[in-house]
mmCIF file of C-alpha atoms in Angstrom:
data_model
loop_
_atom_site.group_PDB
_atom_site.id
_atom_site.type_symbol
_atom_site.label_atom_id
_atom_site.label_comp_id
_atom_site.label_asym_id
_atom_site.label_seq_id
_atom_site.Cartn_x
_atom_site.Cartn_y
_atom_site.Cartn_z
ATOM 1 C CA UNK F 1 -13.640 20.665 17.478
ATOM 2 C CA UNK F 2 -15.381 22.943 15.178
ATOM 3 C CA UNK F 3 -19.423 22.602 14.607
ATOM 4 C CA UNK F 4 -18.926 21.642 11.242
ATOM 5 C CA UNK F 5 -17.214 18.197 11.884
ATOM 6 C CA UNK F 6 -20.268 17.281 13.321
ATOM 7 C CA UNK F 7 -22.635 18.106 10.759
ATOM 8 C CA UNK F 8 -19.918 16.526 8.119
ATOM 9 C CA UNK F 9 -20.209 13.761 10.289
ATOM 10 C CA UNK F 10 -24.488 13.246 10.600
ATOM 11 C CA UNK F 11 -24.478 13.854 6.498
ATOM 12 C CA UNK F 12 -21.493 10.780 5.983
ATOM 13 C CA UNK F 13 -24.073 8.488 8.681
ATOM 14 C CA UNK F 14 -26.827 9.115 6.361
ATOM 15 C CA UNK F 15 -24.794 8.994 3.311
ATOM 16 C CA UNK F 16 -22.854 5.488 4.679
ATOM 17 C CA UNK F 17 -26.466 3.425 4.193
ATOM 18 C CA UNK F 18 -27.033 4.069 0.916
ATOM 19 C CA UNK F 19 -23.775 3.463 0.479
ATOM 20 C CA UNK F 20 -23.966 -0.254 2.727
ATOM 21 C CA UNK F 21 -26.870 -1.332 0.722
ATOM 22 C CA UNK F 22 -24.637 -0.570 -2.918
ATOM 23 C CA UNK F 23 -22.306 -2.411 -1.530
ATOM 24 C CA UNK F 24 -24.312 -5.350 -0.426
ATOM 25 C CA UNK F 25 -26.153 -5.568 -4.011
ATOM 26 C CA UNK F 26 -22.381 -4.916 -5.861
ATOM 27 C CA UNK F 27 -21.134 -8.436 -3.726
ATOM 28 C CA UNK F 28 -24.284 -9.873 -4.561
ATOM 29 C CA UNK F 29 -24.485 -9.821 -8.251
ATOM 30 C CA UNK F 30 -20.184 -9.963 -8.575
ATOM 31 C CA UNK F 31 -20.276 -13.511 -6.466
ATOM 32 C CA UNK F 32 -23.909 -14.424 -7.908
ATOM 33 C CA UNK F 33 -24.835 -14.780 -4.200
ATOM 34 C CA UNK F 34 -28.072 -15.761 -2.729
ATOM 35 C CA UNK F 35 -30.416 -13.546 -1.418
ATOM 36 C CA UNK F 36 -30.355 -15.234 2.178
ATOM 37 C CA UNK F 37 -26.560 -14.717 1.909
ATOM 38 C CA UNK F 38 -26.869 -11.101 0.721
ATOM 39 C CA UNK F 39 -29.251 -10.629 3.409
ATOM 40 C CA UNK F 40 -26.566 -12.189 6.461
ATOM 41 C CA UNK F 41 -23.877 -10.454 4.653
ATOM 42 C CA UNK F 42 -25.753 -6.660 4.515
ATOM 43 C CA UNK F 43 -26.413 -7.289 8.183
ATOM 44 C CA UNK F 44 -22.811 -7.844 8.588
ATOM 45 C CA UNK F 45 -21.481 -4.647 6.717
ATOM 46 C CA UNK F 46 -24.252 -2.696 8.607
ATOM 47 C CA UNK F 47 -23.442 -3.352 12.154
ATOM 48 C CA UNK F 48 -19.721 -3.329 11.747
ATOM 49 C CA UNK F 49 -19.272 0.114 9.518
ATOM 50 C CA UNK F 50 -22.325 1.907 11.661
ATOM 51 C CA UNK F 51 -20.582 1.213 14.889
ATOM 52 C CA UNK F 52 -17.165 2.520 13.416
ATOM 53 C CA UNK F 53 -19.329 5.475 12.619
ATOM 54 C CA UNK F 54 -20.896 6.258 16.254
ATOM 55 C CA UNK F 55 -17.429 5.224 18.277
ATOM 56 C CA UNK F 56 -16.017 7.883 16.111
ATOM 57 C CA UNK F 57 -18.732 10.609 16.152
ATOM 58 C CA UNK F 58 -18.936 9.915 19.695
ATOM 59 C CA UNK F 59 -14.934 9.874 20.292
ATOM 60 C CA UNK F 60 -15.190 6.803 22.619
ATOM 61 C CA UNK F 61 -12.907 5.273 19.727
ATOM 62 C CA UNK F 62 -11.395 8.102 17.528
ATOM 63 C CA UNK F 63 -10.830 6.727 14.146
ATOM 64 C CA UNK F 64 -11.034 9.845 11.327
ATOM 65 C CA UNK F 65 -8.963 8.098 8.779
ATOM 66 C CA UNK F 66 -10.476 4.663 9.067
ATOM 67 C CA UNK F 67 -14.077 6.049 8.801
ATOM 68 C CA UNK F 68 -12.602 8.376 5.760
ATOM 69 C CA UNK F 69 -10.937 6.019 3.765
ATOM 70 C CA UNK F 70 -14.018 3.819 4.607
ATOM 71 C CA UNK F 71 -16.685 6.773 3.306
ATOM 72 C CA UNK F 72 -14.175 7.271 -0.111
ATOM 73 C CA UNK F 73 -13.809 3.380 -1.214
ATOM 74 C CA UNK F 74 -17.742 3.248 -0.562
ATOM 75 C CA UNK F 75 -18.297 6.751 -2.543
ATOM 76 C CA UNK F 76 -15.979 5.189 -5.484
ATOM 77 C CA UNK F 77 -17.986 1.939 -5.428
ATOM 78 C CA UNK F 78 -21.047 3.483 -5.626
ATOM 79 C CA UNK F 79 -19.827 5.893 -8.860
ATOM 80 C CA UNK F 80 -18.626 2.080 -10.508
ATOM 81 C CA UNK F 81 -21.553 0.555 -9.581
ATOM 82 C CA UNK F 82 -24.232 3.025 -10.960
ATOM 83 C CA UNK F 83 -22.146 3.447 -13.825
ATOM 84 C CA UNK F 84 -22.606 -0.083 -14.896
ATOM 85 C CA UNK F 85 -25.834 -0.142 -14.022
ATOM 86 C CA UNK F 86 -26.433 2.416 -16.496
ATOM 87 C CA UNK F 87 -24.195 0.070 -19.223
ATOM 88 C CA UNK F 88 -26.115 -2.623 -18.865
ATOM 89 C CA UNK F 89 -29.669 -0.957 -19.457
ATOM 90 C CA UNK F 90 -28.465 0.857 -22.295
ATOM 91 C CA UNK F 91 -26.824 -2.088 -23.781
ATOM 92 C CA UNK F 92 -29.045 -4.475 -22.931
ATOM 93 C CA UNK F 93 -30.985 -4.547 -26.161
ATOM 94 C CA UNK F 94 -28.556 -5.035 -28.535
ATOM 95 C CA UNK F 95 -26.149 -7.380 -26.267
ATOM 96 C CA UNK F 96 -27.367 -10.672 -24.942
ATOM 97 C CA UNK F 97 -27.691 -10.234 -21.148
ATOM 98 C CA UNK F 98 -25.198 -13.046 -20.460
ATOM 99 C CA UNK F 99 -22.617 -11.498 -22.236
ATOM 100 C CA UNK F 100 -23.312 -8.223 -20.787
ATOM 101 C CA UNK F 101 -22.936 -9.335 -17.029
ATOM 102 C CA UNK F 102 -20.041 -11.543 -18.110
ATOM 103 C CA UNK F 103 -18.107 -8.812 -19.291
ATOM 104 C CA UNK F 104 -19.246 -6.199 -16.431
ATOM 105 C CA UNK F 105 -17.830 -8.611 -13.734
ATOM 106 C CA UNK F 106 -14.843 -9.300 -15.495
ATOM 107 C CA UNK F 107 -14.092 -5.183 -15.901
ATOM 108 C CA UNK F 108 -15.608 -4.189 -11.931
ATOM 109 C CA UNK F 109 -12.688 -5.018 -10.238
ATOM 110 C CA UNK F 110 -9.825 -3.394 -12.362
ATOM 111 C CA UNK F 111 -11.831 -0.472 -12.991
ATOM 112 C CA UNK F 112 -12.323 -0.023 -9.570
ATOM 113 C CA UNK F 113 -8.513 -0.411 -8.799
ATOM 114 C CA UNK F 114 -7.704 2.160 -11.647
ATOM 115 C CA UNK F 115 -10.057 4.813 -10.272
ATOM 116 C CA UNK F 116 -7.998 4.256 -6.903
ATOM 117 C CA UNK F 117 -4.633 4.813 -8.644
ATOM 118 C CA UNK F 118 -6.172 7.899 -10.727
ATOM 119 C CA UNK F 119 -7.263 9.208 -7.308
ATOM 120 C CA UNK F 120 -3.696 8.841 -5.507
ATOM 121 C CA UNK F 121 -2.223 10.426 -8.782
ATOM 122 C CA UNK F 122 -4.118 13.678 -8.666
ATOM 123 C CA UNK F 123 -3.217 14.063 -5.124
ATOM 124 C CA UNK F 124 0.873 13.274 -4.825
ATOM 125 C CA UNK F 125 1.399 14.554 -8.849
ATOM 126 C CA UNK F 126 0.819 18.487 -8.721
ATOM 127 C CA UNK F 127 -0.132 20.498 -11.763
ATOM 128 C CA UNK F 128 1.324 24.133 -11.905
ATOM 129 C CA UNK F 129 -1.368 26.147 -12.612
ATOM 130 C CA UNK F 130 -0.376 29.819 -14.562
ATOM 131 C CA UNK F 131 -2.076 33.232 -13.657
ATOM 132 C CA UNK F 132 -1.221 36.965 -14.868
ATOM 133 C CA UNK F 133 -2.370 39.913 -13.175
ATOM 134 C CA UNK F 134 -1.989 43.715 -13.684
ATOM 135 C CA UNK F 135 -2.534 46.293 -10.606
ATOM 136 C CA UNK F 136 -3.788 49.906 -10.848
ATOM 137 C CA UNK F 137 -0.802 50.544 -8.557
ATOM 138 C CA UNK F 138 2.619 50.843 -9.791
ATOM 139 C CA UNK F 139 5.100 48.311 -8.762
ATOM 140 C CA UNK F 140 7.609 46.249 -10.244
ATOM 141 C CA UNK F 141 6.948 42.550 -12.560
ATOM 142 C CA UNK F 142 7.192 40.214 -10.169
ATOM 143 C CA UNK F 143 6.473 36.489 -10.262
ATOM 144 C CA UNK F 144 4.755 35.100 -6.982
ATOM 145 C CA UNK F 145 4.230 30.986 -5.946
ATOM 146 C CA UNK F 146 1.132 29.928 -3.761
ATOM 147 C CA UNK F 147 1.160 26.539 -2.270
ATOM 148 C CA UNK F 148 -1.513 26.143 0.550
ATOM 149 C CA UNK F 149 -2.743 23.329 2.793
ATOM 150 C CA UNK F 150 0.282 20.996 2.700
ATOM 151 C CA UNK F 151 -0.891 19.315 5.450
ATOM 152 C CA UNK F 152 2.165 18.326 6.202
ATOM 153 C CA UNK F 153 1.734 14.887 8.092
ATOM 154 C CA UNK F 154 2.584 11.079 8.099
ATOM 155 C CA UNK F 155 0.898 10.364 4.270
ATOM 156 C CA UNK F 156 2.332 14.008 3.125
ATOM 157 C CA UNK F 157 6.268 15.221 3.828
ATOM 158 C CA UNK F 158 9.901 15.286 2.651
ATOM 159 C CA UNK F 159 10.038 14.323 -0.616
ATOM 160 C CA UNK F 160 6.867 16.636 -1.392
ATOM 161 C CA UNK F 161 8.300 19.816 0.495
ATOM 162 C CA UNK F 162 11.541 18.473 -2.177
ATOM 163 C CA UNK F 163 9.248 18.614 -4.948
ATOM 164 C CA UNK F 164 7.832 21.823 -4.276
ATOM 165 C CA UNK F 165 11.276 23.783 -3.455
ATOM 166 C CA UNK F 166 11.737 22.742 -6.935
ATOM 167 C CA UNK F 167 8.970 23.734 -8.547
ATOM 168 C CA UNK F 168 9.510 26.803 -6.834
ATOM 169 C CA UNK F 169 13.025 27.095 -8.449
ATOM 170 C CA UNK F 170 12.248 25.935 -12.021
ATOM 171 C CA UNK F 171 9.426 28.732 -11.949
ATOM 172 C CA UNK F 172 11.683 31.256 -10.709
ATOM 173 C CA UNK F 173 9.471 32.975 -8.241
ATOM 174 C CA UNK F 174 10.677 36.415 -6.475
ATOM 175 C CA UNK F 175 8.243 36.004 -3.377
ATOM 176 C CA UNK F 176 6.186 32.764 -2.114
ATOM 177 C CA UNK F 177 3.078 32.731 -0.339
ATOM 178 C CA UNK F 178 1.585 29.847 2.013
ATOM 179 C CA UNK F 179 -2.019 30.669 3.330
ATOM 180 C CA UNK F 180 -2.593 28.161 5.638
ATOM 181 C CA UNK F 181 -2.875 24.742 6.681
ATOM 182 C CA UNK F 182 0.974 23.671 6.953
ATOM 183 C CA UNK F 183 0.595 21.133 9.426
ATOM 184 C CA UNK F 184 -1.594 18.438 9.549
ATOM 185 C CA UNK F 185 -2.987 19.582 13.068
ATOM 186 C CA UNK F 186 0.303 18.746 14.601
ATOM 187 C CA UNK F 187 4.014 18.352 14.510
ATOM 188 C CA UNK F 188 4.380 14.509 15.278
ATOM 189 C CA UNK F 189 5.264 13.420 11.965
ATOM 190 C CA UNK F 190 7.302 16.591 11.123
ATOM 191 C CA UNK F 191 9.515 16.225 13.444
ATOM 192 C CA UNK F 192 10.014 12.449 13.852
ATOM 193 C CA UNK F 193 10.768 12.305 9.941
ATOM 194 C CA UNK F 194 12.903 15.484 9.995
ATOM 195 C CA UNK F 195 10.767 17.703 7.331
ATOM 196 C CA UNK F 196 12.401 20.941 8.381
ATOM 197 C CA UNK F 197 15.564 20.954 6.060
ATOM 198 C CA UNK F 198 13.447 19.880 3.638
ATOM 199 C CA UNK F 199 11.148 22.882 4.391
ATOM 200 C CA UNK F 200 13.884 25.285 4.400
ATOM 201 C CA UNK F 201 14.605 24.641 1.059
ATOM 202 C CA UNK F 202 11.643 26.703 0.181
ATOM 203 C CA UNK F 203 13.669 30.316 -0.407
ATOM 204 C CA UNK F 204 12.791 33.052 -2.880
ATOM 205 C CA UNK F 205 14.634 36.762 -3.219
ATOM 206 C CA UNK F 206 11.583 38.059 -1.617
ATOM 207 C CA UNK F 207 11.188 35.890 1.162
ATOM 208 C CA UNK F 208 8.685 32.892 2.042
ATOM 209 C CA UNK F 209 5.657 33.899 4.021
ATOM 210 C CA UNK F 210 3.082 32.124 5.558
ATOM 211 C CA UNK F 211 -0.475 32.257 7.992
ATOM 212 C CA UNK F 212 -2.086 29.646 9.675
ATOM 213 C CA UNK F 213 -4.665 27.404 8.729
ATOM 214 C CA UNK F 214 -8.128 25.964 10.982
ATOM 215 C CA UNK F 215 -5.540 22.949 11.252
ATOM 216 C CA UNK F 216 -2.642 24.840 12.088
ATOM 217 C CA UNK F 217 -4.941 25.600 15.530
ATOM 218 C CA UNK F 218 -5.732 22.948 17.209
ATOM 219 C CA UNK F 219 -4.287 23.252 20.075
ATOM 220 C CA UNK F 220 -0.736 22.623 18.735
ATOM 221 C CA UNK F 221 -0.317 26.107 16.950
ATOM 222 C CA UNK F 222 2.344 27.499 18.957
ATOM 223 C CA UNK F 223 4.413 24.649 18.510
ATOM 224 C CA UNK F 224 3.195 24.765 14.701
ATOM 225 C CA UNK F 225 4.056 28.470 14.387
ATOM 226 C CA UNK F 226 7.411 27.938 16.204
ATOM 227 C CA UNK F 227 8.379 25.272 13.456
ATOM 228 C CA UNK F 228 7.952 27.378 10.464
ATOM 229 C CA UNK F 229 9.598 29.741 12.131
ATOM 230 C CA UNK F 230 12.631 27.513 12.370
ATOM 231 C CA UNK F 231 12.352 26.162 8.631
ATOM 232 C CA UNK F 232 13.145 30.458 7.879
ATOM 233 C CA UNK F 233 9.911 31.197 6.778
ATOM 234 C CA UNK F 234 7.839 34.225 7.972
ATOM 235 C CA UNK F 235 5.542 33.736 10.024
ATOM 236 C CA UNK F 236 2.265 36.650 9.508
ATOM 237 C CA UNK F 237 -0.063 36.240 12.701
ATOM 238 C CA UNK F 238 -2.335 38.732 12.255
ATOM 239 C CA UNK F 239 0.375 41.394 10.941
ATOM 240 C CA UNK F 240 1.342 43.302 8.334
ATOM 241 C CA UNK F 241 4.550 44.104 7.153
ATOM 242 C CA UNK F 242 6.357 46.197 4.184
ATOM 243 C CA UNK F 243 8.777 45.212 2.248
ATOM 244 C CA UNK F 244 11.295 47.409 1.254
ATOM 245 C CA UNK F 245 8.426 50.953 0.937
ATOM 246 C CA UNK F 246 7.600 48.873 -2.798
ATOM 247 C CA UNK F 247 4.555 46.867 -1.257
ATOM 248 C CA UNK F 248 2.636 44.961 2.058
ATOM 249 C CA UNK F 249 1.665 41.882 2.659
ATOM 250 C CA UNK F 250 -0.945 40.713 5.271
ATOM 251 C CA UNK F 251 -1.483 37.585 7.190
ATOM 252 C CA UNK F 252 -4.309 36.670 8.883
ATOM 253 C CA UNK F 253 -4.934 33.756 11.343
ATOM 254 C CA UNK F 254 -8.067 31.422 10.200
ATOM 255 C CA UNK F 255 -11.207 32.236 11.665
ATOM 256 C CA UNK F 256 -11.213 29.135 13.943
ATOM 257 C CA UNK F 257 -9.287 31.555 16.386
ATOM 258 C CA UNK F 258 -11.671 32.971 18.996
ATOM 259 C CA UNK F 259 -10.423 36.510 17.923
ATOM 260 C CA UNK F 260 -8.672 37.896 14.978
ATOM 261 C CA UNK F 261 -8.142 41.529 13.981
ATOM 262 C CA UNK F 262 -10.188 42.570 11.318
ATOM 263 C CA UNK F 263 -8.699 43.168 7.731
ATOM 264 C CA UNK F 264 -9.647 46.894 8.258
ATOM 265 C CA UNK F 265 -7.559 47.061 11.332
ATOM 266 C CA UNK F 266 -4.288 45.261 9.887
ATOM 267 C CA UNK F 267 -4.203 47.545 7.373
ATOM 268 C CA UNK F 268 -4.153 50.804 9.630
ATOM 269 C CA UNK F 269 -0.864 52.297 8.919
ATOM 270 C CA UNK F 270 -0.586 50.610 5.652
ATOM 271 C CA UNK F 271 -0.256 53.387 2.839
ATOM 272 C CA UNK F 272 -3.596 52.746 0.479
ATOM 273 C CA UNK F 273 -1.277 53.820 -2.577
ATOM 274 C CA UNK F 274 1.109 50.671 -1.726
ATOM 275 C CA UNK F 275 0.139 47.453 -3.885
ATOM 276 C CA UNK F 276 -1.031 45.201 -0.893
ATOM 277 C CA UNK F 277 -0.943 41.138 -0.864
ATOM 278 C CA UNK F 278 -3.415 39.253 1.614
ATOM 279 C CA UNK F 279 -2.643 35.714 2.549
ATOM 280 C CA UNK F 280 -6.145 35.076 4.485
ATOM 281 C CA UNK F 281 -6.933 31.016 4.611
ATOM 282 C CA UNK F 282 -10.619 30.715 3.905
ATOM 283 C CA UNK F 283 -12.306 32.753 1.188
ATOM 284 C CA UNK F 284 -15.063 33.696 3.294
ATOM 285 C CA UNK F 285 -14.635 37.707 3.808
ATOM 286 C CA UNK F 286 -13.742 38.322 -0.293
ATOM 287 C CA UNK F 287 -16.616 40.488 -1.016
ATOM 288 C CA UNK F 288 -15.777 42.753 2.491
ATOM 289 C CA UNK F 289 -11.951 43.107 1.143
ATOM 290 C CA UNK F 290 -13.070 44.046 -2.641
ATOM 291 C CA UNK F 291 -14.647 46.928 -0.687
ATOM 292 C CA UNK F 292 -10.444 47.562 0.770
ATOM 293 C CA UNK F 293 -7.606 48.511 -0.401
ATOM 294 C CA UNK F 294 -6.206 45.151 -1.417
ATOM 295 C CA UNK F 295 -4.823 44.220 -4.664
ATOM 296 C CA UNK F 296 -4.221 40.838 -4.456
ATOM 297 C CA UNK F 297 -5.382 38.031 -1.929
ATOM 298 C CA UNK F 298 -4.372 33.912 -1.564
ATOM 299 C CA UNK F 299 -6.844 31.500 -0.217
ATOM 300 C CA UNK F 300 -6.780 27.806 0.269
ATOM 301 C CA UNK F 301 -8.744 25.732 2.693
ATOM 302 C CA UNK F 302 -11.643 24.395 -0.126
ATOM 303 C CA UNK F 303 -9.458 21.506 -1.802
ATOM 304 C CA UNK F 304 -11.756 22.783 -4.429
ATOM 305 C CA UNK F 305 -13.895 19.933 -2.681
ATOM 306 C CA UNK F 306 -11.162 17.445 -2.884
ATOM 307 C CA UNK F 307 -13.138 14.523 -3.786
ATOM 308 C CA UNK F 308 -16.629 14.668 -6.311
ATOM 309 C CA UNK F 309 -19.083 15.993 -5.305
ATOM 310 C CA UNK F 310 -17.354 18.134 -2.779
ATOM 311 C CA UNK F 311 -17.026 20.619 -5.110
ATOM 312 C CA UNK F 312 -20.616 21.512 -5.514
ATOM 313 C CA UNK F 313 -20.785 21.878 -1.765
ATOM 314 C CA UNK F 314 -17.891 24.263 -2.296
ATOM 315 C CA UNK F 315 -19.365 26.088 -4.632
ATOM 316 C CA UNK F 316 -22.453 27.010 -2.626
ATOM 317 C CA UNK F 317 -20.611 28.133 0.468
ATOM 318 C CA UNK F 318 -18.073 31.002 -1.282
ATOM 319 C CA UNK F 319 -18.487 33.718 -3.671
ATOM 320 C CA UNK F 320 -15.530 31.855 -5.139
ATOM 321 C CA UNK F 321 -14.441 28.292 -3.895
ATOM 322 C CA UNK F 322 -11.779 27.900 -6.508
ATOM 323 C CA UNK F 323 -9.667 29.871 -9.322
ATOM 324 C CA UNK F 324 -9.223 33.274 -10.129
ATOM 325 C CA UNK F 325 -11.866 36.182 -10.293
ATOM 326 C CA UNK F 326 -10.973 40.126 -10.274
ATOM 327 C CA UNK F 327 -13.838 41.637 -8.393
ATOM 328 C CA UNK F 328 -13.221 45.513 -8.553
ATOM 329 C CA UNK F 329 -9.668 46.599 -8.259
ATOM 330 C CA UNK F 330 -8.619 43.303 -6.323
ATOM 331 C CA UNK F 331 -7.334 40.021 -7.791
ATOM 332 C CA UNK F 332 -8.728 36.777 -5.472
ATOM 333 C CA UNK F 333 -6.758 33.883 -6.041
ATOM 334 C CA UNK F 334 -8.200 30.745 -4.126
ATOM 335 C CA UNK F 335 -5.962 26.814 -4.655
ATOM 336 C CA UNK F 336 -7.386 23.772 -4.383
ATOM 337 C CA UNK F 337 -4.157 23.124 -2.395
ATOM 338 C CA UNK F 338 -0.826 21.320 -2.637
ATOM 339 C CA UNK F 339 -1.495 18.465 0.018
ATOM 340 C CA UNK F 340 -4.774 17.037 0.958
ATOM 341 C CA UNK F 341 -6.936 16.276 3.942
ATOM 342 C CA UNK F 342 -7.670 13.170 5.405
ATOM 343 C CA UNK F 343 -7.164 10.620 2.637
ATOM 344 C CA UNK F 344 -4.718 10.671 -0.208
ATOM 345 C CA UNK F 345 -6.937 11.231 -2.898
ATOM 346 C CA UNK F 346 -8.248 13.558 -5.058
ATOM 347 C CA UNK F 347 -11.226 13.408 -7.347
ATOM 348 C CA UNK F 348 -11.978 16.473 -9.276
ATOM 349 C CA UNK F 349 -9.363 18.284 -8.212
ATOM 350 C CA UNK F 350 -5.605 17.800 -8.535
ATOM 351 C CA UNK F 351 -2.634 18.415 -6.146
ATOM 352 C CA UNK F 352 -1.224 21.984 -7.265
ATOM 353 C CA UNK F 353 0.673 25.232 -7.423
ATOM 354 C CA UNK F 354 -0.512 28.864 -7.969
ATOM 355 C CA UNK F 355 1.897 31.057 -9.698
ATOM 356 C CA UNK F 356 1.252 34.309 -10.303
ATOM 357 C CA UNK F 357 2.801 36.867 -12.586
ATOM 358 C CA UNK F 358 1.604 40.807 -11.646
ATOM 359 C CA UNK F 359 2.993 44.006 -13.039
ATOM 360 C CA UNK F 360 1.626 47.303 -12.335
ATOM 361 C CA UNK F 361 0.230 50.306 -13.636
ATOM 362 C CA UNK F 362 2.453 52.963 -14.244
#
């Protein structure tokens, strides 16, 4: 388990009580409760979600998706709840307060329930998000799709490998590119619901090419590896290969492995005049490969944050956590991702697909 998990999960304890006493005051003014009640029934919430927490942290009772779905209804209730609490003190002198809390408790409950449907929209509906590039290499127009961190698992599968084969073919992409994070850190669910016809289905003139992700590795990745191999998709690990004497593309495992060859030393025997395409699945090394010979590189593994305020955590870990930024000769592409991690939802950021139009210099 990486060292991050655990700090992730010491900042979601904290995080939880503020969250427990919201939720405590939210039940007490919805139900007009007394405060001896609110008091029994914030004891309650406190014992029972705080010992969720530390059987999880702990692992004596694994439970990531209970304590995450748990940690995103409280986050969303606590947006609602401050929300109207900021209503009601800016309308509270020119509305009588009756009317005000009236019409507050009325709204809480289907506003809450539409935030919940906006968030399951932005993560099962993908946008298709446009980008055009030109190299200082020549090579031929070519139109490239990037879909990373499918996660492919029990909440994410068929019909949305269907969906993206045919965004894939509406686009008309010569050459896709999948940096990472296929599987959602196994292969249970993809095989007992038969995904990989529906994988194969992703097929471009150029080929389909992928890497693996941090949860492509843990501890199920040759099994993971083997599968995409099977769907007819190339599988990079840590390699480079060339396509025809027109261009290379790299692949590089995640860092997570306990050793990787350096970018420097995948492209030995790579000819620097070639345009050269990096699928590498976190954006942490972009500044060392603006310094390379690489012209364009694909990055996932942010979400973009997945769910507010994620994103500003994102944002202060990588030189660039999400979108599109040419830093010397090199183009760095980095998706908020096609699937989604942990819960399906997405606040923030929406479920979506990179496609990428480059021509060169000639």
């Amino acid at each position: 388990m990486e060292f991050r998990y655990y700090i992730i999960m010491a900042v979601a304890f904290a995080i939880m009580q503020v969250f427990i006493l919201n939720l405590s005051l939210t039940i007490k003014w919805l139900f007009k409760l007394s405060t001896k009640s609110t008091t029994y029934l914030r004891w309650i919430i406190y014992l029972s979600t705080n010992s969720l927490m530390l059987l999880h942290i702990t692992q004596l009772f694994p439970a990531f998706r209970i304590v995450a779905w748990l940690l995103v209804l409280l986050l969303f209730l606590f947006f609602i709840s401050l929300s109207y609490y900021c209503i009601y003190k800016l309308s509270q002198w020119t509305i009588p307060r009756f009317n005000i809390h009236k019409w507050l408790r009325v709204s809480y409950p289907i506003v809450y329930l539409g935030f919940i449907a906006f968030t399951l929209y932005n993560a099962y509906v993908p946008k298709v998000v446009h980008y055009a590039v030109t190299l200082n290499k020549p090579i031929e127009p070519m139109r490239i799709g990037v879909a990373s961190d499918l996660h492919l698992g029990k909440l994410f599968g068929a019909k949305q490998l269907d969906k993206l084969a045919d965004i894939f073919n509406e686009q008309k992409v010569d050459l896709i590119l999948l940096p990472g994070d296929i599987m959602d850190d196994n292969t249970e669910a993809y095989l007992a619901e038969n995904m990989q016809s529906h994988f194969a289905k992703l097929k471009a003139p150029l080929g389909v090419y992928a890497t693996m992700g941090n949860h492509d590795l843990f501890g199920a990745e040759l099994q993971i590896a083997q599968e995409i191999r099977n769907a007819g998709i190339h599988l990079l690990w840590d390699q480079a290969v060339v396509l025809d004497g027109k261009f290379a593309i790299i692949g590089r495992n995640d860092e997570l492995v306990g050793y990787r060859p350096s970018t420097e030393q995948l492209l030995q025997g790579i000819d620097p005049n070639l345009p050269t395409f990096l699928l590498d699945h976190r954006p942490t090394e972009i500044e060392k490969h603006s310094k390379l010979p690489i012209d364009v590189q694909v990055s996932g593994h942010t979400h973009n944050g997945q769910i507010f305020p994620a994103n500003l955590i994102t944002k202060l870990m990588y030189r660039l956590s999400y979108g599109y930024e040419q830093i010397g000769n090199g183009h760095y592409f980095v998706t908020s991702g096609y699937g989604f991690w942990g819960v399906p939802m997405r606040l923030g950021s929406q479920s979506e697909v990179f496609i990428i139009d480059i021509k060169g210099m000639h």
